[in-house]
């Protein structure tokens, strides 16, 4: 009896202390806005349902065509980099084509680099001359992107680099092209003489204000990136709190990424951004709100000589694995300096569009399956709760003609292939369900079985 009593006290104590711990963490994180978690869920609903978006990294770095960080990697000065501005002439820029490709591939939203770290603005900002309107393009390219994608019913996102390697007041830090060879306070002090971050902060605030005022409804803002530390930059350098307040004031429904360094607030970020991680690593994000950003070949900007392009299967794996862990995938295209998607990107998108045409029901509105469903070996599950459908993504096609659904007895009403709604005959075997599938694999890299649940 004594033992039972002390066990109960122990349990009570544990429950109480974990309850208090949760309260304390919730309390210690201040909030910036008054939005409730329910309101946040609602604001983000379309994005969660969409699951798949297109990132577009395009800027002057498309001309050197050897990484969007070329200015940093090769420590290029503004003077030397100027040739790319002078030569910028995207004669094949037709964002309507981009939008059509994105739509065909099943992407529901897009995010374009309005300014990347190099500082060049694709939009007509009144705060700088370092912009597309002053090049041979002579146009506001952001406006054309917005119009084209909106016309296709694709949600509009802006990427905006917090970092700026062109602005004269942006102080030199450890990732700046003109960073010192050896880090020291005196070296930075010498390099930063005459630079004034206060002025840059105003510039940043003004440009974000322009972007969120001049192009109608903007659905996503992707700010990039913070790297707090002695020779880095974080929320105080950007004045992130004031910035996010202004962002939400101008565009109340907007969805903002997590790179403003506002993690110490309960509502400083809308989603996590695991960058270029493997499908395996995505599993640990289950239960969070997240979007993995991924490239076709490694770099984000157009990189002519990069040959590490992902296969169709690898891209599908990223898409399916994201959904099956409750997250989004934003897949990047780096258009060429002439303004079009390179043939390798187009081919990859074409293959995705074939798969999505047949299988998108297993992606949109889907998330991870309830724990009561065992994942058949090597496969992956996605789940649409409202439609009461479970999707089995056949990563390893059963050449035997039999697909075992372990422990599924009594849970399934009907089974079919998703791509053609052709019935898959079910048999019970003990606790399992056995589906008869054709021995010849259907013409999709990863075919999907659709199960209607009881
Ligand atoms: C990184 C890189 C950048 C890219 C971005 C996309 O922060 O600096 O080049 O735009 O990730 O996630």
Short mmCIF file of C-alpha atoms and ligand atoms in Angstrom, two decimals:
data_model
loop_
_atom_site.label_atom_id
_atom_site.label_comp_id
_atom_site.label_asym_id
_atom_site.label_seq_id
_atom_site.Cartn_x
_atom_site.Cartn_y
_atom_site.Cartn_z
CA UNK A 1 0.00 0.00 0.00
CA UNK A 2 2.81 2.35 1.02
CA UNK A 3 4.54 1.49 -2.24
CA UNK A 4 1.42 2.28 -4.26
CA UNK A 5 1.01 5.57 -2.43
CA UNK A 6 4.55 6.68 -3.08
CA UNK A 7 4.22 5.61 -6.70
CA UNK A 8 1.08 7.72 -7.04
CA UNK A 9 2.82 10.70 -5.38
CA UNK A 10 5.71 10.22 -7.72
CA UNK A 11 3.47 10.14 -10.78
CA UNK A 12 1.54 13.15 -9.55
CA UNK A 13 4.74 15.03 -9.01
CA UNK A 14 6.02 14.14 -12.50
CA UNK A 15 2.78 15.18 -14.20
CA UNK A 16 2.68 18.41 -12.23
CA UNK A 17 6.27 19.30 -12.95
CA UNK A 18 5.96 18.61 -16.68
CA UNK A 19 2.75 20.65 -16.73
CA UNK A 20 4.57 23.50 -15.00
CA UNK A 21 7.52 23.16 -17.37
CA UNK A 22 5.20 23.56 -20.37
CA UNK A 23 3.58 26.58 -18.73
CA UNK A 24 6.96 28.14 -18.04
CA UNK A 25 8.26 27.69 -21.62
CA UNK A 26 4.99 28.99 -23.00
CA UNK A 27 5.19 31.95 -20.67
CA UNK A 28 8.84 32.74 -21.21
CA UNK A 29 8.31 33.25 -24.94
CA UNK A 30 6.76 36.65 -25.47
CA UNK A 31 4.52 37.21 -28.46
CA UNK A 32 4.56 40.01 -31.01
CA UNK A 33 0.98 39.79 -32.22
CA UNK A 34 -2.30 38.76 -30.64
CA UNK A 35 -3.07 35.92 -33.02
CA UNK A 36 -4.32 32.73 -31.39
CA UNK A 37 -3.00 29.29 -32.47
CA UNK A 38 -6.42 28.58 -34.06
CA UNK A 39 -6.24 31.78 -36.09
CA UNK A 40 -2.74 30.86 -37.21
CA UNK A 41 -3.88 27.43 -38.36
CA UNK A 42 -6.62 29.04 -40.38
CA UNK A 43 -4.31 31.63 -41.93
CA UNK A 44 -1.95 28.87 -43.00
CA UNK A 45 -4.56 26.37 -44.16
CA UNK A 46 -4.19 26.92 -47.93
CA UNK A 47 -0.42 26.56 -47.62
CA UNK A 48 -0.65 23.37 -45.60
CA UNK A 49 -3.08 21.88 -48.09
CA UNK A 50 -0.93 22.91 -51.06
CA UNK A 51 2.19 20.94 -50.07
CA UNK A 52 4.14 21.82 -53.22
CA UNK A 53 5.65 25.10 -54.42
CA UNK A 54 8.23 26.50 -56.80
CA UNK A 55 11.23 28.53 -55.69
CA UNK A 56 12.84 30.73 -58.34
CA UNK A 57 16.34 32.06 -57.83
CA UNK A 58 17.14 34.57 -60.50
CA UNK A 59 19.46 37.52 -60.49
CA UNK A 60 22.72 38.82 -61.95
CA UNK A 61 24.47 35.64 -60.74
CA UNK A 62 22.81 33.82 -63.65
CA UNK A 63 25.46 35.45 -65.90
CA UNK A 64 28.60 34.08 -64.24
CA UNK A 65 26.51 30.89 -63.97
CA UNK A 66 28.67 29.43 -61.23
CA UNK A 67 26.61 29.76 -58.02
CA UNK A 68 24.48 32.54 -56.59
CA UNK A 69 27.19 33.00 -53.95
CA UNK A 70 29.86 33.65 -56.59
CA UNK A 71 30.42 37.19 -55.29
CA UNK A 72 31.20 35.81 -51.85
CA UNK A 73 33.13 32.76 -52.95
CA UNK A 74 35.41 34.69 -55.28
CA UNK A 75 35.49 37.81 -53.06
CA UNK A 76 34.33 39.94 -55.97
CA UNK A 77 34.06 43.72 -55.45
CA UNK A 78 31.11 45.85 -56.59
CA UNK A 79 33.29 47.29 -59.35
CA UNK A 80 34.17 43.90 -60.82
CA UNK A 81 30.62 42.59 -60.40
CA UNK A 82 29.28 45.60 -62.31
CA UNK A 83 29.84 43.86 -65.65
CA UNK A 84 26.96 41.49 -64.90
CA UNK A 85 24.63 44.41 -64.36
CA UNK A 86 25.84 46.01 -67.60
CA UNK A 87 25.37 42.79 -69.57
CA UNK A 88 22.04 41.73 -68.04
CA UNK A 89 19.64 41.32 -70.95
CA UNK A 90 17.06 38.56 -70.45
CA UNK A 91 15.64 38.55 -73.96
CA UNK A 92 13.76 35.27 -73.43
CA UNK A 93 12.09 36.25 -70.15
CA UNK A 94 8.47 35.18 -70.38
CA UNK A 95 7.12 34.49 -66.91
CA UNK A 96 3.87 33.21 -68.39
CA UNK A 97 5.88 30.19 -69.54
CA UNK A 98 7.36 29.77 -66.07
CA UNK A 99 3.89 29.93 -64.55
CA UNK A 100 2.54 27.34 -66.97
CA UNK A 101 5.37 24.96 -66.15
CA UNK A 102 4.86 25.47 -62.43
CA UNK A 103 1.16 24.85 -62.72
CA UNK A 104 1.60 21.75 -64.86
CA UNK A 105 4.00 20.33 -62.29
CA UNK A 106 1.30 20.76 -59.68
CA UNK A 107 2.95 23.60 -57.77
CA UNK A 108 0.41 25.69 -55.93
CA UNK A 109 2.61 28.60 -54.94
CA UNK A 110 5.80 30.25 -56.08
CA UNK A 111 8.50 32.31 -54.40
CA UNK A 112 10.77 34.56 -56.50
CA UNK A 113 14.00 36.22 -55.39
CA UNK A 114 13.10 39.89 -55.63
CA UNK A 115 16.61 40.58 -54.32
CA UNK A 116 19.27 38.05 -53.42
CA UNK A 117 22.43 38.56 -51.35
CA UNK A 118 24.14 40.30 -54.30
CA UNK A 119 21.72 43.22 -53.74
CA UNK A 120 20.35 43.46 -57.29
CA UNK A 121 16.60 44.20 -57.33
CA UNK A 122 14.34 42.63 -59.93
CA UNK A 123 11.72 45.18 -58.95
CA UNK A 124 11.45 48.89 -59.52
CA UNK A 125 12.44 50.19 -56.10
CA UNK A 126 12.59 53.91 -55.61
CA UNK A 127 15.40 53.51 -53.08
CA UNK A 128 18.08 52.26 -55.47
CA UNK A 129 19.30 52.33 -59.04
CA UNK A 130 20.67 48.83 -58.71
CA UNK A 131 17.57 47.33 -60.28
CA UNK A 132 16.19 45.69 -63.41
CA UNK A 133 14.59 48.87 -64.76
CA UNK A 134 18.08 50.36 -65.12
CA UNK A 135 19.39 47.41 -67.13
CA UNK A 136 18.69 46.42 -70.73
CA UNK A 137 15.58 44.64 -69.40
CA UNK A 138 14.12 48.08 -68.66
CA UNK A 139 11.15 46.55 -66.84
CA UNK A 140 9.90 45.67 -63.40
CA UNK A 141 10.40 41.91 -63.65
CA UNK A 142 8.70 41.24 -60.34
CA UNK A 143 5.52 42.81 -61.61
CA UNK A 144 5.53 40.56 -64.67
CA UNK A 145 6.11 37.51 -62.50
CA UNK A 146 3.25 38.47 -60.20
CA UNK A 147 0.84 39.02 -63.08
CA UNK A 148 1.78 35.79 -64.84
CA UNK A 149 1.61 33.52 -61.79
CA UNK A 150 -1.51 35.11 -60.42
CA UNK A 151 -3.21 34.57 -63.79
CA UNK A 152 -2.52 30.83 -63.41
CA UNK A 153 -4.05 30.79 -59.93
CA UNK A 154 -0.69 30.25 -58.25
CA UNK A 155 -0.16 31.94 -54.89
CA UNK A 156 2.49 34.68 -54.88
CA UNK A 157 5.60 34.63 -52.74
CA UNK A 158 8.54 37.01 -52.49
CA UNK A 159 12.00 36.04 -51.34
CA UNK A 160 13.92 39.05 -50.09
CA UNK A 161 17.51 38.86 -48.92
CA UNK A 162 18.18 40.53 -45.58
CA UNK A 163 21.82 40.34 -46.56
CA UNK A 164 23.05 42.84 -49.15
CA UNK A 165 26.54 42.68 -50.62
CA UNK A 166 26.10 45.75 -52.76
CA UNK A 167 24.69 48.35 -50.40
CA UNK A 168 27.39 50.80 -49.22
CA UNK A 169 26.00 50.92 -45.66
CA UNK A 170 25.67 47.19 -45.15
CA UNK A 171 28.48 46.41 -42.75
CA UNK A 172 31.05 43.82 -43.66
CA UNK A 173 30.55 40.58 -41.75
CA UNK A 174 31.92 37.08 -41.94
CA UNK A 175 29.99 36.16 -45.10
CA UNK A 176 30.54 39.39 -46.98
CA UNK A 177 32.64 39.19 -50.15
CA UNK A 178 35.03 41.78 -48.66
CA UNK A 179 35.40 39.98 -45.30
CA UNK A 180 38.89 40.09 -43.79
CA UNK A 181 41.23 37.17 -44.29
CA UNK A 182 41.61 36.85 -40.53
CA UNK A 183 38.73 37.73 -38.20
CA UNK A 184 39.58 40.45 -35.71
CA UNK A 185 37.80 43.45 -34.22
CA UNK A 186 40.33 45.84 -35.68
CA UNK A 187 40.06 44.34 -39.16
CA UNK A 188 36.24 44.75 -39.13
CA UNK A 189 36.48 48.23 -37.64
CA UNK A 190 38.84 49.28 -40.42
CA UNK A 191 36.67 47.76 -43.17
CA UNK A 192 33.43 49.20 -41.78
CA UNK A 193 34.60 52.79 -41.43
CA UNK A 194 31.89 54.96 -42.94
CA UNK A 195 29.30 52.14 -43.20
CA UNK A 196 26.12 52.73 -41.26
CA UNK A 197 23.73 49.83 -40.58
CA UNK A 198 21.08 52.26 -39.35
CA UNK A 199 20.79 53.52 -42.90
CA UNK A 200 20.73 50.00 -44.29
CA UNK A 201 17.97 49.03 -41.84
CA UNK A 202 15.86 51.87 -43.17
CA UNK A 203 16.56 50.76 -46.75
CA UNK A 204 15.53 47.20 -45.91
CA UNK A 205 12.37 48.37 -44.16
CA UNK A 206 11.48 50.64 -47.06
CA UNK A 207 12.01 47.97 -49.68
CA UNK A 208 9.95 45.38 -47.83
CA UNK A 209 7.27 48.05 -47.52
CA UNK A 210 7.41 48.65 -51.29
CA UNK A 211 7.17 44.96 -52.07
CA UNK A 212 4.17 44.51 -49.81
CA UNK A 213 2.41 47.68 -51.00
CA UNK A 214 2.82 47.76 -54.77
CA UNK A 215 1.90 44.29 -56.02
CA UNK A 216 -1.47 43.49 -54.52
CA UNK A 217 -1.97 40.53 -52.23
CA UNK A 218 1.26 38.76 -51.38
CA UNK A 219 0.85 35.32 -49.88
CA UNK A 220 4.34 34.46 -48.69
CA UNK A 221 7.43 36.39 -47.63
CA UNK A 222 10.66 34.44 -47.51
CA UNK A 223 13.32 36.53 -45.74
CA UNK A 224 16.87 35.22 -45.85
CA UNK A 225 18.86 34.92 -43.59
CA UNK A 226 20.17 35.54 -40.06
CA UNK A 227 23.48 34.33 -38.70
CA UNK A 228 23.84 35.84 -35.26
CA UNK A 229 27.30 35.91 -33.73
CA UNK A 230 30.23 38.19 -33.18
CA UNK A 231 30.81 38.84 -36.86
CA UNK A 232 27.33 37.86 -37.98
CA UNK A 233 23.90 39.43 -38.09
CA UNK A 234 20.62 38.81 -36.34
CA UNK A 235 17.36 40.35 -35.26
CA UNK A 236 18.85 43.60 -33.95
CA UNK A 237 20.72 44.18 -37.19
CA UNK A 238 17.52 43.84 -39.20
CA UNK A 239 15.26 45.34 -36.54
CA UNK A 240 13.22 42.20 -37.04
CA UNK A 241 10.46 42.96 -34.56
CA UNK A 242 9.56 46.27 -36.20
CA UNK A 243 9.89 44.61 -39.59
CA UNK A 244 7.52 41.73 -38.85
CA UNK A 245 4.98 44.15 -37.38
CA UNK A 246 5.09 46.20 -40.56
CA UNK A 247 4.83 43.03 -42.70
CA UNK A 248 1.74 41.83 -40.86
CA UNK A 249 0.22 45.28 -40.91
CA UNK A 250 0.59 45.60 -44.68
CA UNK A 251 -0.40 42.01 -45.50
CA UNK A 252 -2.38 40.51 -42.61
CA UNK A 253 -2.76 37.08 -44.22
CA UNK A 254 0.88 36.67 -45.24
CA UNK A 255 2.97 33.63 -44.29
CA UNK A 256 6.55 34.38 -43.21
CA UNK A 257 9.52 32.01 -42.91
CA UNK A 258 11.75 31.54 -39.87
CA UNK A 259 14.92 33.35 -40.87
CA UNK A 260 14.40 36.71 -39.19
CA UNK A 261 15.98 35.39 -35.99
CA UNK A 262 12.74 35.72 -34.04
CA UNK A 263 12.78 32.26 -32.53
CA UNK A 264 12.66 33.75 -29.04
CA UNK A 265 9.09 34.90 -29.71
CA UNK A 266 6.15 32.52 -29.75
CA UNK A 267 4.93 33.98 -33.05
CA UNK A 268 8.07 35.31 -34.76
CA UNK A 269 7.99 32.70 -37.52
CA UNK A 270 5.34 30.73 -39.36
CA UNK A 271 7.33 27.76 -40.61
CA UNK A 272 10.66 25.97 -40.37
CA UNK A 273 12.86 25.82 -43.46
CA UNK A 274 15.02 22.69 -43.47
CA UNK A 275 17.31 23.40 -46.39
CA UNK A 276 18.57 20.68 -48.74
CA UNK A 277 18.16 17.91 -46.18
CA UNK A 278 17.73 14.25 -47.09
CA UNK A 279 14.33 12.49 -47.06
CA UNK A 280 15.50 10.56 -43.97
CA UNK A 281 16.15 13.79 -42.05
CA UNK A 282 12.67 15.07 -42.84
CA UNK A 283 11.19 12.48 -40.50
CA UNK A 284 12.27 14.45 -37.48
CA UNK A 285 10.10 17.44 -38.48
CA UNK A 286 6.86 15.47 -38.15
CA UNK A 287 4.41 17.45 -36.04
CA UNK A 288 5.99 20.82 -36.79
CA UNK A 289 5.00 23.33 -39.48
CA UNK A 290 7.68 23.21 -42.13
CA UNK A 291 8.73 23.46 -45.75
CA UNK A 292 11.88 21.90 -47.06
CA UNK A 293 13.62 23.92 -49.77
CA UNK A 294 15.47 21.87 -52.33
CA UNK A 295 17.42 22.39 -55.53
CA UNK A 296 17.65 20.28 -58.66
CA UNK A 297 21.41 20.20 -58.63
CA UNK A 298 22.91 21.80 -55.50
CA UNK A 299 23.06 25.53 -56.17
CA UNK A 300 20.06 27.85 -56.29
CA UNK A 301 21.11 30.19 -59.06
CA UNK A 302 21.71 28.89 -62.59
CA UNK A 303 24.95 26.90 -62.54
CA UNK A 304 25.94 25.86 -66.02
CA UNK A 305 28.54 23.24 -65.20
CA UNK A 306 26.92 21.59 -62.21
CA UNK A 307 26.22 17.97 -63.07
CA UNK A 308 24.79 16.65 -59.84
CA UNK A 309 21.16 16.81 -60.98
CA UNK A 310 18.69 14.82 -58.93
CA UNK A 311 16.83 12.03 -60.68
CA UNK A 312 13.06 11.95 -61.13
CA UNK A 313 12.89 9.35 -58.39
CA UNK A 314 14.89 11.50 -55.97
CA UNK A 315 12.60 14.46 -56.59
CA UNK A 316 9.50 12.33 -56.10
CA UNK A 317 10.98 10.92 -52.93
CA UNK A 318 11.37 14.46 -51.57
CA UNK A 319 7.80 15.36 -52.46
CA UNK A 320 6.21 12.20 -51.07
CA UNK A 321 8.41 12.11 -47.98
CA UNK A 322 7.56 15.74 -47.23
CA UNK A 323 3.83 15.06 -47.39
CA UNK A 324 4.14 11.81 -45.48
CA UNK A 325 5.77 13.72 -42.64
CA UNK A 326 3.31 16.60 -42.68
CA UNK A 327 5.44 19.19 -44.49
CA UNK A 328 5.79 21.09 -47.75
CA UNK A 329 8.36 20.94 -50.53
CA UNK A 330 9.50 24.04 -52.39
CA UNK A 331 11.57 23.01 -55.35
CA UNK A 332 13.91 25.51 -56.94
CA UNK A 333 14.50 26.51 -60.54
CA UNK A 334 17.39 28.80 -61.46
CA UNK A 335 16.52 30.39 -64.81
CA UNK A 336 19.34 31.26 -67.21
CA UNK A 337 20.62 34.77 -67.84
CA UNK A 338 18.40 34.88 -70.93
CA UNK A 339 15.44 34.41 -68.63
CA UNK A 340 14.26 30.89 -69.29
CA UNK A 341 14.27 27.55 -67.54
CA UNK A 342 17.15 25.46 -68.77
CA UNK A 343 16.26 22.19 -70.52
CA UNK A 344 17.29 20.06 -67.55
CA UNK A 345 14.87 21.92 -65.31
CA UNK A 346 12.12 21.68 -67.90
CA UNK A 347 12.66 17.94 -68.28
CA UNK A 348 12.52 17.44 -64.52
CA UNK A 349 9.35 19.50 -64.27
CA UNK A 350 7.76 17.60 -67.16
CA UNK A 351 8.31 14.28 -65.40
CA UNK A 352 6.87 15.67 -62.20
CA UNK A 353 3.87 16.99 -64.08
CA UNK A 354 3.10 13.51 -65.45
CA UNK A 355 3.28 12.01 -62.00
CA UNK A 356 1.28 14.81 -60.40
CA UNK A 357 -1.37 14.68 -63.10
CA UNK A 358 -2.09 11.11 -62.05
CA UNK A 359 -1.24 11.15 -58.36
CA UNK A 360 -1.72 14.63 -56.91
CA UNK A 361 -4.65 13.45 -54.77
CA UNK A 362 -2.06 11.65 -52.68
CA UNK A 363 -0.28 14.97 -52.04
CA UNK A 364 -2.77 17.85 -51.75
CA UNK A 365 -4.67 18.01 -48.45
CA UNK A 366 -2.61 15.09 -47.22
CA UNK A 367 -0.37 14.52 -44.26
CA UNK A 368 1.11 11.65 -42.27
CA UNK A 369 -1.04 8.59 -41.60
CA UNK A 370 -2.40 7.78 -38.13
CA UNK A 371 -0.05 5.58 -36.13
CA UNK A 372 -2.55 2.73 -36.29
CA UNK A 373 -1.54 2.06 -39.89
CA UNK A 374 1.66 0.14 -40.29
CA UNK A 375 3.78 1.26 -43.23
CA UNK A 376 4.24 -1.61 -45.68
CA UNK A 377 7.94 -2.38 -46.03
CA UNK A 378 9.96 0.19 -48.06
CA UNK A 379 6.78 2.14 -48.96
CA UNK A 380 5.44 5.46 -47.67
CA UNK A 381 1.98 6.50 -46.58
CA UNK A 382 0.08 9.73 -47.02
CA UNK A 383 -3.36 10.37 -45.61
CA UNK A 384 -6.34 12.57 -46.33
CA UNK A 385 -8.46 12.63 -43.19
CA UNK A 386 -11.43 14.53 -44.66
CA UNK A 387 -11.68 12.20 -47.66
CA UNK A 388 -10.97 9.11 -45.49
CA UNK A 389 -8.29 7.95 -47.91
CA UNK A 390 -4.95 6.35 -47.26
CA UNK A 391 -2.32 6.34 -50.00
CA UNK A 392 0.39 3.73 -50.29
CA UNK A 393 3.32 4.99 -52.36
CA UNK A 394 4.96 1.93 -53.84
CA UNK A 395 8.64 2.76 -53.61
CA UNK A 396 9.41 -0.90 -54.16
CA UNK A 397 6.95 -2.39 -56.60
CA UNK A 398 5.84 -5.91 -55.57
CA UNK A 399 6.94 -7.97 -58.55
CA UNK A 400 5.16 -10.99 -57.04
CA UNK A 401 1.79 -9.42 -57.83
CA UNK A 402 0.89 -9.35 -54.13
CA UNK A 403 0.93 -6.34 -51.87
CA UNK A 404 0.67 -7.10 -48.17
CA UNK A 405 -1.01 -4.51 -45.99
CA UNK A 406 0.01 -5.65 -42.52
CA UNK A 407 -2.70 -5.49 -39.87
CA UNK A 408 -5.17 -3.72 -42.17
CA UNK A 409 -7.99 -6.24 -41.72
CA UNK A 410 -11.31 -4.49 -41.11
CA UNK A 411 -9.92 -1.06 -41.90
CA UNK A 412 -10.33 -0.94 -45.69
CA UNK A 413 -13.49 -0.56 -47.72
CA UNK A 414 -12.05 -0.46 -51.24
CA UNK A 415 -8.68 -0.48 -53.01
CA UNK A 416 -7.60 0.88 -56.38
CA UNK A 417 -4.67 2.35 -58.24
CA UNK A 418 -4.82 6.11 -58.00
CA UNK A 419 -3.62 6.86 -61.54
CA UNK A 420 -6.50 5.07 -63.31
CA UNK A 421 -9.02 4.10 -60.59
CA UNK A 422 -8.63 0.45 -61.51
CA UNK A 423 -9.74 -1.92 -58.79
CA UNK A 424 -7.21 -3.92 -56.81
CA UNK A 425 -8.80 -7.08 -55.53
CA UNK A 426 -8.54 -7.52 -51.75
CA UNK A 427 -8.17 -10.75 -49.77
CA UNK A 428 -7.96 -11.19 -46.03
CA UNK A 429 -5.13 -13.24 -44.62
CA UNK A 430 -5.12 -13.40 -40.86
CA UNK A 431 -4.88 -9.81 -39.73
CA UNK A 432 -3.52 -8.64 -43.05
CA UNK A 433 -5.03 -7.54 -46.32
CA UNK A 434 -3.54 -8.90 -49.50
CA UNK A 435 -3.94 -6.85 -52.67
CA UNK A 436 -3.52 -8.39 -56.08
CA UNK A 437 -1.55 -5.98 -58.25
CA UNK A 438 -0.43 -6.47 -61.85
CA UNK A 439 2.97 -8.09 -62.15
CA UNK A 440 3.98 -5.45 -64.65
CA UNK A 441 4.61 -2.17 -62.87
CA UNK A 442 2.43 0.70 -64.14
CA UNK A 443 4.21 3.49 -66.00
CA UNK A 444 4.91 5.66 -62.98
CA UNK A 445 8.20 5.70 -61.12
CA UNK A 446 6.32 5.44 -57.85
CA UNK A 447 2.76 4.13 -58.37
CA UNK A 448 0.17 4.90 -55.71
CA UNK A 449 -2.53 2.65 -54.24
CA UNK A 450 -5.61 4.45 -52.96
CA UNK A 451 -7.39 2.86 -50.03
CA UNK A 452 -10.87 3.98 -49.00
CA UNK A 453 -11.07 3.60 -45.25
CA UNK A 454 -13.98 2.22 -43.27
C1 LIG B 1 20.60 29.98 -48.27
C2 LIG B 1 21.47 30.63 -49.30
C3 LIG B 1 20.80 31.02 -50.50
C4 LIG B 1 19.48 30.45 -50.84
C5 LIG B 1 18.67 30.04 -49.66
C6 LIG B 1 17.45 29.23 -50.00
O1 LIG B 1 20.31 30.76 -47.22
O2 LIG B 1 22.18 31.71 -48.79
O3 LIG B 1 21.65 31.17 -51.57
O4 LIG B 1 18.79 31.47 -51.39
O5 LIG B 1 19.40 29.42 -48.73
O6 LIG B 1 16.99 28.54 -48.92
#
